[in-house]
């Protein structure tokens, strides 16, 4: 099995950051590991991936040329022509997210879908549409999208719904509160960190404000479920 140089590189960079935060010099062995792992990973993973596309370019280029690959963990790779000792004239960038970021995204997704431990939410519209799920987040998201995201956003703002001055529907997740907001179909985000009873009130009030008939029920839920974090 091939060595995972990308993970080794990220671990070495974390070790270096530990010493830097404490105002200490990075040990020579860690600095050497960073350099070696960086080169090995680029050679092992990136080189073969780019080879075919670059070959098409070089086959039609008669003059010698050097390319430089520069990798920054968590951000991506720059491919370009070296200029001077360290400067790079970038051709293009390949965004790459670290495993840590992917894991955090997955944890946040699970958190926003965490069911209320004792109840479930059911929403019934006048046109006969029914949303019933153990995940209250699923129900309120579907209701907001059915009513209309922009209409719901205006209704929530007019009704005074906000958390610490932050609207319930935002275009960008507030820093340090990303896990409390769930994505909507138009790319915006809805605050879902509240109880099913609170979600019920929000859906019904938004519906009335927008002239859409919808009634909600919060009923006991049987079986074991996760715990939903709440804020008042």
Coordinates of C-alpha atoms in Angstrom, one line a residue:
X1 CA 0.0 0.0 0.0
X2 CA 1.4 3.4 -1.0
X3 CA 2.5 5.7 1.8
X4 CA 0.1 8.6 2.5
X5 CA 2.5 11.5 2.3
X6 CA -0.3 14.1 2.4
X7 CA -1.3 13.0 5.9
X8 CA 2.3 12.8 7.0
X9 CA 2.9 16.3 5.7
X10 CA -0.1 17.7 7.5
X11 CA 1.0 16.0 10.8
X12 CA 4.5 17.4 10.4
X13 CA 3.1 20.9 9.8
X14 CA 0.9 20.6 13.0
X15 CA 4.0 19.6 14.9
X16 CA 5.9 22.6 13.6
X17 CA 2.9 24.9 14.5
X18 CA 3.1 23.6 18.1
X19 CA 6.6 24.9 18.5
X20 CA 5.9 28.2 16.6
X21 CA 3.0 29.0 18.9
X22 CA 5.3 28.7 21.9
X23 CA 8.0 30.9 20.3
X24 CA 10.4 28.1 19.9
X25 CA 12.4 27.1 16.9
X26 CA 11.1 24.2 14.8
X27 CA 13.3 21.1 15.4
X28 CA 15.6 20.3 12.5
X29 CA 14.1 16.8 12.1
X30 CA 10.6 18.2 11.8
X31 CA 11.7 20.8 9.3
X32 CA 13.3 18.1 7.2
X33 CA 10.2 15.9 7.4
X34 CA 8.1 18.8 6.1
X35 CA 10.3 19.3 3.1
X36 CA 10.7 15.6 2.3
X37 CA 7.0 14.8 2.8
X38 CA 6.0 17.9 0.6
X39 CA 8.2 16.7 -2.2
X40 CA 7.2 13.1 -1.9
X41 CA 3.5 13.9 -1.9
X42 CA 3.7 16.2 -4.9
X43 CA 5.7 13.7 -6.8
X44 CA 3.4 10.8 -5.8
X45 CA 0.0 12.3 -6.0
X46 CA 0.0 15.5 -8.1
X47 CA 2.6 14.6 -10.8
X48 CA 0.7 11.6 -12.2
X49 CA -2.6 13.5 -12.0
X50 CA -1.3 16.4 -14.1
X51 CA 0.9 14.4 -16.5
X52 CA -1.7 13.7 -19.2
X53 CA -3.0 17.2 -19.3
X54 CA 0.5 18.8 -19.3
X55 CA 1.7 16.4 -22.0
X56 CA -0.8 17.8 -24.4
X57 CA 0.7 21.2 -23.8
X58 CA 4.4 20.2 -24.0
X59 CA 3.9 18.2 -27.3
X60 CA 3.1 21.5 -29.0
X61 CA 5.8 23.6 -27.2
X62 CA 9.3 23.5 -28.7
X63 CA 11.2 25.5 -26.1
X64 CA 12.4 24.2 -22.7
X65 CA 10.3 25.2 -19.7
X66 CA 10.2 24.5 -16.0
X67 CA 7.0 24.3 -14.0
X68 CA 6.7 24.7 -10.2
X69 CA 4.0 23.1 -8.0
X70 CA 3.4 24.9 -4.7
X71 CA 1.2 23.2 -2.1
X72 CA -0.4 25.0 0.9
X73 CA -2.3 22.6 3.3
X74 CA -6.0 23.3 3.5
X75 CA -5.9 25.7 0.5
X76 CA -4.6 24.0 -2.5
X77 CA -1.9 23.8 -5.2
X78 CA -0.5 26.5 -7.5
X79 CA 0.9 25.4 -10.8
X80 CA 3.1 28.0 -12.5
X81 CA 6.5 29.2 -13.9
X82 CA 9.2 29.9 -11.4
X83 CA 10.4 33.5 -11.4
X84 CA 13.5 34.5 -9.5
X85 CA 14.2 32.4 -6.4
X86 CA 10.8 31.9 -4.9
X87 CA 8.1 33.9 -6.8
X88 CA 5.6 32.0 -8.9
X89 CA 3.7 33.2 -11.9
X90 CA 0.5 31.2 -11.3
X91 CA -1.1 29.3 -14.2
X92 CA -3.9 27.9 -12.2
X93 CA -4.9 26.7 -8.7
X94 CA -6.4 23.4 -7.6
X95 CA -8.4 23.9 -4.3
X96 CA -7.9 21.0 -1.8
X97 CA -9.6 20.8 1.6
X98 CA -7.9 18.9 4.4
X99 CA -9.4 15.8 5.9
X100 CA -10.0 17.8 9.0
X101 CA -12.2 20.3 7.2
X102 CA -14.2 17.4 5.5
X103 CA -14.6 15.7 8.9
X104 CA -15.9 19.0 10.5
X105 CA -18.4 19.5 7.6
X106 CA -19.7 16.0 8.2
X107 CA -20.0 16.6 12.0
X108 CA -21.8 19.9 11.4
X109 CA -24.2 18.2 9.0
X110 CA -25.0 15.5 11.5
X111 CA -25.4 18.1 14.2
X112 CA -27.9 20.2 12.3
X113 CA -29.9 17.0 11.6
X114 CA -29.8 15.8 15.2
X115 CA -33.4 14.8 16.2
X116 CA -35.1 16.1 19.3
X117 CA -34.8 13.5 22.0
X118 CA -38.5 13.3 22.9
X119 CA -40.6 14.7 20.1
X120 CA -41.2 14.8 16.3
X121 CA -42.5 17.6 14.2
X122 CA -45.3 17.4 11.6
X123 CA -46.3 20.2 9.3
X124 CA -49.5 20.1 7.2
X125 CA -50.3 22.7 4.5
X126 CA -53.8 23.6 3.3
X127 CA -53.0 22.1 -0.1
X128 CA -52.6 18.7 1.5
X129 CA -48.8 18.6 1.6
X130 CA -47.5 17.0 4.8
X131 CA -43.9 17.0 6.1
X132 CA -43.3 14.5 8.9
X133 CA -39.8 13.5 10.1
X134 CA -38.0 12.7 13.3
X135 CA -35.5 15.4 12.3
X136 CA -37.2 18.7 13.0
X137 CA -34.5 20.4 10.8
X138 CA -35.8 18.4 7.7
X139 CA -39.3 19.6 8.4
X140 CA -38.6 23.3 8.8
X141 CA -36.2 23.4 5.9
X142 CA -38.9 21.9 3.6
X143 CA -41.5 24.3 4.9
X144 CA -39.3 27.4 4.4
X145 CA -38.5 26.2 0.8
X146 CA -42.2 25.5 0.1
X147 CA -43.3 28.9 1.3
X148 CA -40.4 30.5 -0.5
X149 CA -37.0 31.3 0.9
X150 CA -37.0 35.0 0.1
X151 CA -40.6 35.4 1.4
X152 CA -39.7 33.5 4.5
X153 CA -36.5 35.6 5.0
X154 CA -38.5 38.8 4.8
X155 CA -41.2 37.4 7.1
X156 CA -38.6 36.3 9.7
X157 CA -37.0 39.7 9.7
X158 CA -40.3 41.5 9.9
X159 CA -41.4 39.3 12.8
X160 CA -38.2 40.1 14.6
X161 CA -36.6 36.7 14.5
X162 CA -32.8 36.8 15.2
X163 CA -30.2 35.2 17.4
X164 CA -27.8 37.7 19.0
X165 CA -28.7 40.2 16.2
X166 CA -28.0 37.7 13.5
X167 CA -31.0 36.9 11.1
X168 CA -32.4 33.4 11.0
X169 CA -31.7 33.2 7.2
X170 CA -28.2 34.4 6.1
X171 CA -26.1 34.2 3.0
X172 CA -22.9 33.4 4.9
X173 CA -22.7 31.4 8.1
X174 CA -21.7 33.5 11.1
X175 CA -18.2 32.8 12.3
X176 CA -18.0 30.3 15.2
X177 CA -21.8 29.5 14.7
X178 CA -21.6 27.5 11.4
X179 CA -22.9 24.3 13.0
X180 CA -26.2 26.0 13.9
X181 CA -27.1 26.9 10.3
X182 CA -28.4 24.5 7.7
X183 CA -28.1 25.0 3.9
X184 CA -31.2 25.9 1.9
X185 CA -31.7 25.1 -1.8
X186 CA -30.7 28.6 -3.0
X187 CA -27.3 28.6 -1.2
X188 CA -28.4 30.6 1.9
X189 CA -28.5 29.1 5.4
X190 CA -31.3 28.7 8.0
X191 CA -30.8 28.8 11.8
X192 CA -32.0 25.4 13.1
X193 CA -30.6 25.2 16.6
X194 CA -33.9 25.3 18.4
X195 CA -36.5 23.0 19.8
X196 CA -39.4 21.4 17.8
X197 CA -41.8 23.6 19.6
X198 CA -39.9 26.7 18.5
X199 CA -39.7 25.4 14.9
X200 CA -43.5 24.9 15.0
X201 CA -44.1 28.5 16.0
X202 CA -41.7 29.8 13.4
X203 CA -43.3 27.8 10.6
X204 CA -46.9 28.8 11.5
X205 CA -46.0 32.5 12.0
X206 CA -44.0 32.7 8.7
X207 CA -46.9 30.9 7.0
X208 CA -49.5 33.4 8.3
X209 CA -47.2 36.4 7.4
X210 CA -46.9 35.1 3.9
X211 CA -50.6 34.1 3.5
X212 CA -49.8 30.4 3.4
X213 CA -52.0 28.1 5.5
X214 CA -49.9 25.6 7.5
X215 CA -50.4 23.9 10.8
X216 CA -47.8 22.1 12.9
X217 CA -47.9 19.4 15.5
X218 CA -45.2 18.4 18.0
X219 CA -46.0 14.9 19.2
X220 CA -44.1 12.4 21.4
X221 CA -41.5 10.4 19.5
X222 CA -40.9 6.8 20.4
X223 CA -37.6 5.1 20.4
X224 CA -34.1 6.4 21.1
X225 CA -32.7 9.4 19.4
X226 CA -29.9 11.9 19.6
X227 CA -29.8 15.0 21.7
X228 CA -30.3 18.3 20.0
X229 CA -28.3 21.2 21.3
X230 CA -30.6 24.2 22.1
X231 CA -30.1 27.8 22.7
X232 CA -32.8 30.1 23.9

